[in-house]
JSON list of C-alpha atoms in Angstrom, two decimals:
[
{"chain": "A", "resi": 1380, "resn": "MET", "atom": "CA", "xyz": [-5.73, 14.40, -64.63]},
{"chain": "A", "resi": 1381, "resn": "LYS", "atom": "CA", "xyz": [-4.63, 17.90, -65.59]},
{"chain": "A", "resi": 1382, "resn": "THR", "atom": "CA", "xyz": [-8.04, 19.32, -64.65]},
{"chain": "A", "resi": 1383, "resn": "TYR", "atom": "CA", "xyz": [-7.74, 17.88, -61.14]},
{"chain": "A", "resi": 1384, "resn": "GLU", "atom": "CA", "xyz": [-4.22, 19.29, -60.72]},
{"chain": "A", "resi": 1385, "resn": "CYS", "atom": "CA", "xyz": [-5.42, 22.70, -61.92]},
{"chain": "A", "resi": 1386, "resn": "ARG", "atom": "CA", "xyz": [-8.31, 22.69, -59.44]},
{"chain": "A", "resi": 1387, "resn": "ARG", "atom": "CA", "xyz": [-5.99, 21.63, -56.66]},
{"chain": "A", "resi": 1388, "resn": "PHE", "atom": "CA", "xyz": [-3.57, 24.43, -57.54]},
{"chain": "A", "resi": 1389, "resn": "LEU", "atom": "CA", "xyz": [-6.37, 27.02, -57.63]},
{"chain": "A", "resi": 1390, "resn": "SER", "atom": "CA", "xyz": [-7.78, 25.77, -54.35]},
{"chain": "A", "resi": 1391, "resn": "THR", "atom": "CA", "xyz": [-4.38, 26.01, -52.69]},
{"chain": "A", "resi": 1392, "resn": "ALA", "atom": "CA", "xyz": [-3.74, 29.46, -54.17]},
{"chain": "A", "resi": 1393, "resn": "CYS", "atom": "CA", "xyz": [-7.12, 30.70, -52.90]},
{"chain": "A", "resi": 1394, "resn": "ALA", "atom": "CA", "xyz": [-6.35, 29.37, -49.43]},
{"chain": "A", "resi": 1395, "resn": "PHE", "atom": "CA", "xyz": [-3.02, 31.17, -49.36]},
{"chain": "A", "resi": 1396, "resn": "LEU", "atom": "CA", "xyz": [-4.69, 34.39, -50.47]},
{"chain": "A", "resi": 1397, "resn": "ALA", "atom": "CA", "xyz": [-7.38, 34.03, -47.81]},
{"chain": "A", "resi": 1398, "resn": "MET", "atom": "CA", "xyz": [-4.78, 33.35, -45.15]},
{"chain": "A", "resi": 1399, "resn": "ALA", "atom": "CA", "xyz": [-2.56, 36.21, -46.35]},
{"chain": "A", "resi": 1400, "resn": "SER", "atom": "CA", "xyz": [-5.42, 38.70, -46.24]},
{"chain": "A", "resi": 1401, "resn": "TRP", "atom": "CA", "xyz": [-6.33, 37.41, -42.79]},
{"chain": "A", "resi": 1402, "resn": "ALA", "atom": "CA", "xyz": [-2.75, 37.68, -41.54]},
{"chain": "A", "resi": 1403, "resn": "ASP", "atom": "CA", "xyz": [-2.43, 41.13, -43.06]},
{"chain": "A", "resi": 1404, "resn": "ALA", "atom": "CA", "xyz": [-5.53, 42.72, -41.57]},
{"chain": "A", "resi": 1405, "resn": "GLY", "atom": "CA", "xyz": [-7.27, 40.10, -39.50]},
{"chain": "A", "resi": 1406, "resn": "GLN", "atom": "CA", "xyz": [-5.39, 40.56, -36.28]},
{"chain": "A", "resi": 1407, "resn": "SER", "atom": "CA", "xyz": [-7.48, 43.52, -35.18]},
{"chain": "A", "resi": 1408, "resn": "CYS", "atom": "CA", "xyz": [-10.96, 44.12, -33.92]},
{"chain": "A", "resi": 1409, "resn": "GLU", "atom": "CA", "xyz": [-11.80, 45.75, -37.26]},
{"chain": "A", "resi": 1410, "resn": "GLN", "atom": "CA", "xyz": [-12.77, 42.30, -38.58]},
{"chain": "A", "resi": 1411, "resn": "PHE", "atom": "CA", "xyz": [-15.64, 42.17, -36.07]},
{"chain": "A", "resi": 1412, "resn": "ALA", "atom": "CA", "xyz": [-16.70, 45.76, -36.73]},
{"chain": "A", "resi": 1413, "resn": "ALA", "atom": "CA", "xyz": [-16.95, 44.92, -40.45]},
{"chain": "A", "resi": 1414, "resn": "LEU", "atom": "CA", "xyz": [-19.00, 41.82, -39.64]},
{"chain": "A", "resi": 1415, "resn": "GLU", "atom": "CA", "xyz": [-21.36, 43.77, -37.37]},
{"chain": "A", "resi": 1416, "resn": "SER", "atom": "CA", "xyz": [-21.96, 46.54, -39.90]},
{"chain": "A", "resi": 1417, "resn": "TYR", "atom": "CA", "xyz": [-22.27, 44.28, -42.96]},
{"chain": "A", "resi": 1418, "resn": "THR", "atom": "CA", "xyz": [-26.07, 44.60, -43.18]},
{"chain": "A", "resi": 1419, "resn": "SER", "atom": "CA", "xyz": [-25.85, 48.38, -43.54]},
{"chain": "A", "resi": 1420, "resn": "ALA", "atom": "CA", "xyz": [-22.43, 48.96, -45.14]},
{"chain": "A", "resi": 1421, "resn": "GLU", "atom": "CA", "xyz": [-21.95, 45.64, -47.00]},
{"chain": "A", "resi": 1422, "resn": "ILE", "atom": "CA", "xyz": [-18.24, 45.72, -46.21]},
{"chain": "A", "resi": 1423, "resn": "ALA", "atom": "CA", "xyz": [-16.98, 42.23, -45.45]},
{"chain": "A", "resi": 1424, "resn": "PRO", "atom": "CA", "xyz": [-14.02, 41.26, -43.29]},
{"chain": "A", "resi": 1425, "resn": "ARG", "atom": "CA", "xyz": [-10.93, 41.01, -45.53]},
{"chain": "A", "resi": 1426, "resn": "GLY", "atom": "CA", "xyz": [-10.85, 37.96, -47.73]},
{"chain": "A", "resi": 1427, "resn": "ALA", "atom": "CA", "xyz": [-14.29, 36.74, -46.64]},
{"chain": "A", "resi": 1428, "resn": "THR", "atom": "CA", "xyz": [-17.43, 35.92, -48.58]},
{"chain": "A", "resi": 1429, "resn": "CYS", "atom": "CA", "xyz": [-20.43, 37.12, -46.59]},
{"chain": "A", "resi": 1430, "resn": "GLY", "atom": "CA", "xyz": [-24.19, 36.98, -46.67]},
{"chain": "A", "resi": 1431, "resn": "THR", "atom": "CA", "xyz": [-27.12, 37.78, -44.44]},
{"chain": "A", "resi": 1432, "resn": "PHE", "atom": "CA", "xyz": [-29.62, 35.39, -42.90]},
{"chain": "A", "resi": 1433, "resn": "LEU", "atom": "CA", "xyz": [-32.80, 35.59, -40.85]},
{"chain": "A", "resi": 1434, "resn": "SER", "atom": "CA", "xyz": [-32.31, 34.08, -37.39]},
{"chain": "A", "resi": 1435, "resn": "GLN", "atom": "CA", "xyz": [-34.86, 31.97, -35.52]},
{"chain": "A", "resi": 1436, "resn": "SER", "atom": "CA", "xyz": [-35.75, 35.09, -33.54]},
{"chain": "A", "resi": 1437, "resn": "ALA", "atom": "CA", "xyz": [-36.51, 36.90, -36.86]},
{"chain": "A", "resi": 1438, "resn": "LYS", "atom": "CA", "xyz": [-33.43, 39.13, -36.62]},
{"chain": "A", "resi": 1439, "resn": "THR", "atom": "CA", "xyz": [-30.97, 39.66, -39.46]},
{"chain": "A", "resi": 1440, "resn": "GLY", "atom": "CA", "xyz": [-27.60, 38.02, -38.97]},
{"chain": "A", "resi": 1441, "resn": "VAL", "atom": "CA", "xyz": [-24.39, 37.91, -40.98]},
{"chain": "A", "resi": 1442, "resn": "SER", "atom": "CA", "xyz": [-22.29, 34.87, -41.84]},
{"chain": "A", "resi": 1443, "resn": "CYS", "atom": "CA", "xyz": [-18.88, 35.12, -43.50]},
{"chain": "A", "resi": 1444, "resn": "TYR", "atom": "CA", "xyz": [-16.53, 32.37, -44.58]},
{"chain": "A", "resi": 1445, "resn": "TRP", "atom": "CA", "xyz": [-13.01, 31.76, -45.82]},
{"chain": "A", "resi": 1446, "resn": "ALA", "atom": "CA", "xyz": [-12.23, 28.68, -47.96]},
{"chain": "A", "resi": 1447, "resn": "PHE", "atom": "CA", "xyz": [-9.14, 26.46, -47.68]},
{"chain": "A", "resi": 1448, "resn": "PRO", "atom": "CA", "xyz": [-8.03, 23.19, -49.24]},
{"chain": "A", "resi": 1449, "resn": "TYR", "atom": "CA", "xyz": [-9.63, 20.17, -47.57]},
{"chain": "A", "resi": 1450, "resn": "ARG", "atom": "CA", "xyz": [-8.38, 19.70, -43.99]},
{"chain": "A", "resi": 1451, "resn": "ASP", "atom": "CA", "xyz": [-5.65, 22.31, -44.42]},
{"chain": "A", "resi": 1452, "resn": "GLY", "atom": "CA", "xyz": [-4.05, 23.15, -41.07]},
{"chain": "A", "resi": 1453, "resn": "SER", "atom": "CA", "xyz": [-4.26, 26.87, -41.90]},
{"chain": "A", "resi": 1454, "resn": "ALA", "atom": "CA", "xyz": [-8.04, 26.67, -41.57]},
{"chain": "A", "resi": 1455, "resn": "GLU", "atom": "CA", "xyz": [-7.87, 25.35, -38.01]},
{"chain": "A", "resi": 1456, "resn": "ARG", "atom": "CA", "xyz": [-5.25, 27.95, -37.09]},
{"chain": "A", "resi": 1457, "resn": "MET", "atom": "CA", "xyz": [-7.46, 30.69, -38.51]},
{"chain": "A", "resi": 1458, "resn": "ALA", "atom": "CA", "xyz": [-10.52, 29.45, -36.58]},
{"chain": "A", "resi": 1459, "resn": "ASP", "atom": "CA", "xyz": [-8.49, 29.34, -33.37]},
{"chain": "A", "resi": 1460, "resn": "SER", "atom": "CA", "xyz": [-7.10, 32.82, -34.03]},
{"chain": "A", "resi": 1461, "resn": "LEU", "atom": "CA", "xyz": [-10.58, 34.20, -34.71]},
{"chain": "A", "resi": 1462, "resn": "TRP", "atom": "CA", "xyz": [-11.85, 32.65, -31.49]},
{"chain": "A", "resi": 1463, "resn": "ALA", "atom": "CA", "xyz": [-9.03, 34.11, -29.38]},
{"chain": "A", "resi": 1464, "resn": "LEU", "atom": "CA", "xyz": [-9.36, 37.51, -31.04]},
{"chain": "A", "resi": 1465, "resn": "LEU", "atom": "CA", "xyz": [-13.13, 37.51, -30.53]},
{"chain": "A", "resi": 1466, "resn": "GLN", "atom": "CA", "xyz": [-12.69, 36.97, -26.80]},
{"chain": "A", "resi": 1467, "resn": "ASN", "atom": "CA", "xyz": [-10.27, 39.92, -26.62]},
{"chain": "A", "resi": 1468, "resn": "CYS", "atom": "CA", "xyz": [-12.29, 42.27, -28.82]},
{"chain": "A", "resi": 1469, "resn": "ARG", "atom": "CA", "xyz": [-15.77, 41.53, -27.51]},
{"chain": "A", "resi": 1470, "resn": "PRO", "atom": "CA", "xyz": [-15.70, 40.70, -23.77]},
{"chain": "A", "resi": 1471, "resn": "GLY", "atom": "CA", "xyz": [-18.46, 38.24, -22.95]},
{"chain": "A", "resi": 1472, "resn": "THR", "atom": "CA", "xyz": [-19.11, 34.60, -22.15]},
{"chain": "A", "resi": 1473, "resn": "GLN", "atom": "CA", "xyz": [-18.82, 31.33, -23.99]},
{"chain": "A", "resi": 1474, "resn": "LEU", "atom": "CA", "xyz": [-22.08, 29.50, -24.62]},
{"chain": "A", "resi": 1475, "resn": "ALA", "atom": "CA", "xyz": [-22.50, 25.77, -24.02]},
{"chain": "A", "resi": 1476, "resn": "PRO", "atom": "CA", "xyz": [-20.77, 23.53, -26.56]},
{"chain": "A", "resi": 1477, "resn": "ASP", "atom": "CA", "xyz": [-22.76, 22.47, -29.59]},
{"chain": "A", "resi": 1478, "resn": "TRP", "atom": "CA", "xyz": [-24.14, 18.94, -29.80]},
{"chain": "A", "resi": 1479, "resn": "PRO", "atom": "CA", "xyz": [-22.16, 16.58, -32.02]},
{"chain": "A", "resi": 1480, "resn": "VAL", "atom": "CA", "xyz": [-23.64, 16.01, -35.45]},
{"chain": "A", "resi": 1481, "resn": "ASN", "atom": "CA", "xyz": [-23.99, 12.68, -37.22]},
{"chain": "A", "resi": 1482, "resn": "HIS", "atom": "CA", "xyz": [-22.37, 13.61, -40.50]},
{"chain": "A", "resi": 1483, "resn": "PRO", "atom": "CA", "xyz": [-19.39, 12.23, -42.43]},
{"chain": "A", "resi": 1484, "resn": "ASP", "atom": "CA", "xyz": [-17.77, 15.67, -42.66]},
{"chain": "A", "resi": 1485, "resn": "SER", "atom": "CA", "xyz": [-16.32, 17.20, -39.52]},
{"chain": "A", "resi": 1486, "resn": "PHE", "atom": "CA", "xyz": [-17.87, 20.24, -37.88]},
{"chain": "A", "resi": 1487, "resn": "GLN", "atom": "CA", "xyz": [-16.72, 22.32, -34.92]},
{"chain": "A", "resi": 1488, "resn": "LEU", "atom": "CA", "xyz": [-18.78, 25.22, -33.54]},
{"chain": "A", "resi": 1489, "resn": "ARG", "atom": "CA", "xyz": [-17.95, 27.67, -30.77]},
{"chain": "A", "resi": 1490, "resn": "GLU", "atom": "CA", "xyz": [-20.41, 30.36, -29.66]},
{"chain": "A", "resi": 1491, "resn": "TRP", "atom": "CA", "xyz": [-19.78, 33.58, -27.77]},
{"chain": "A", "resi": 1492, "resn": "SER", "atom": "CA", "xyz": [-22.28, 36.00, -26.21]},
{"chain": "A", "resi": 1493, "resn": "ALA", "atom": "CA", "xyz": [-21.21, 39.65, -25.93]},
{"chain": "A", "resi": 1494, "resn": "GLU", "atom": "CA", "xyz": [-22.77, 43.10, -26.03]},
{"chain": "A", "resi": 1495, "resn": "GLY", "atom": "CA", "xyz": [-26.27, 41.83, -26.82]},
{"chain": "A", "resi": 1496, "resn": "ALA", "atom": "CA", "xyz": [-25.10, 39.63, -29.69]},
{"chain": "A", "resi": 1497, "resn": "ILE", "atom": "CA", "xyz": [-24.15, 36.05, -30.44]},
{"chain": "A", "resi": 1498, "resn": "TYR", "atom": "CA", "xyz": [-20.95, 35.33, -32.37]},
{"chain": "A", "resi": 1499, "resn": "ARG", "atom": "CA", "xyz": [-20.14, 31.94, -33.88]},
{"chain": "A", "resi": 1500, "resn": "VAL", "atom": "CA", "xyz": [-16.82, 30.59, -35.09]},
{"chain": "A", "resi": 1501, "resn": "SER", "atom": "CA", "xyz": [-17.04, 27.29, -36.92]},
{"chain": "A", "resi": 1502, "resn": "LEU", "atom": "CA", "xyz": [-14.78, 25.01, -38.88]},
{"chain": "A", "resi": 1503, "resn": "LYS", "atom": "CA", "xyz": [-16.38, 22.73, -41.47]},
{"chain": "A", "resi": 1504, "resn": "ASP", "atom": "CA", "xyz": [-14.72, 20.06, -43.59]},
{"chain": "A", "resi": 1505, "resn": "LYS", "atom": "CA", "xyz": [-16.54, 19.49, -46.87]},
{"chain": "A", "resi": 1506, "resn": "ALA", "atom": "CA", "xyz": [-15.19, 16.23, -48.29]},
{"chain": "A", "resi": 1507, "resn": "GLY", "atom": "CA", "xyz": [-17.43, 16.32, -51.37]},
{"chain": "A", "resi": 1508, "resn": "GLN", "atom": "CA", "xyz": [-16.13, 19.78, -52.24]},
{"chain": "A", "resi": 1509, "resn": "GLN", "atom": "CA", "xyz": [-12.56, 19.00, -51.16]},
{"chain": "A", "resi": 1510, "resn": "ARG", "atom": "CA", "xyz": [-12.37, 22.15, -49.07]},
{"chain": "A", "resi": 1511, "resn": "THR", "atom": "CA", "xyz": [-12.53, 23.31, -45.47]},
{"chain": "A", "resi": 1512, "resn": "LEU", "atom": "CA", "xyz": [-14.47, 26.43, -44.51]},
{"chain": "A", "resi": 1513, "resn": "VAL", "atom": "CA", "xyz": [-13.98, 28.77, -41.58]},
{"chain": "A", "resi": 1514, "resn": "PHE", "atom": "CA", "xyz": [-17.14, 30.65, -40.67]},
{"chain": "A", "resi": 1515, "resn": "LEU", "atom": "CA", "xyz": [-17.61, 33.74, -38.57]},
{"chain": "A", "resi": 1516, "resn": "ALA", "atom": "CA", "xyz": [-21.22, 34.68, -37.86]},
{"chain": "A", "resi": 1517, "resn": "PHE", "atom": "CA", "xyz": [-22.94, 37.45, -35.93]},
{"chain": "A", "resi": 1518, "resn": "GLU", "atom": "CA", "xyz": [-26.51, 38.12, -34.88]},
{"chain": "A", "resi": 1519, "resn": "LYS", "atom": "CA", "xyz": [-28.17, 40.36, -32.33]},
{"chain": "A", "resi": 1520, "resn": "SER", "atom": "CA", "xyz": [-29.70, 38.39, -29.49]}
]
């Protein structure tokens, strides 16, 4: 029982730290500049864990995430904030909504096309891991 409470405490503490670092420096376009230059500078947006991937069009992309306790409202607020900020920082157009997935965990994806790139903001509940993840991804189109 104590192990579970300790994990829960650590998970909550990590979420607060992620949200605090986001609130502190996330309300500027610098978050997107860091994302876009991650492949060359390896500087992640504040509080994020990032990695690169190879897209279907064989271009290198970047995906970053922030972890929160499972279904924490802060995660949804952060995803919404990222989405609104993205639209202000990178003028472009929203892509068609993603198809629903048949999966027990929830998943929400929004895509934005701007300046020859595709940006994705997603919110993923991971019941098995008891956490919710907010993703911000970027790839040249």
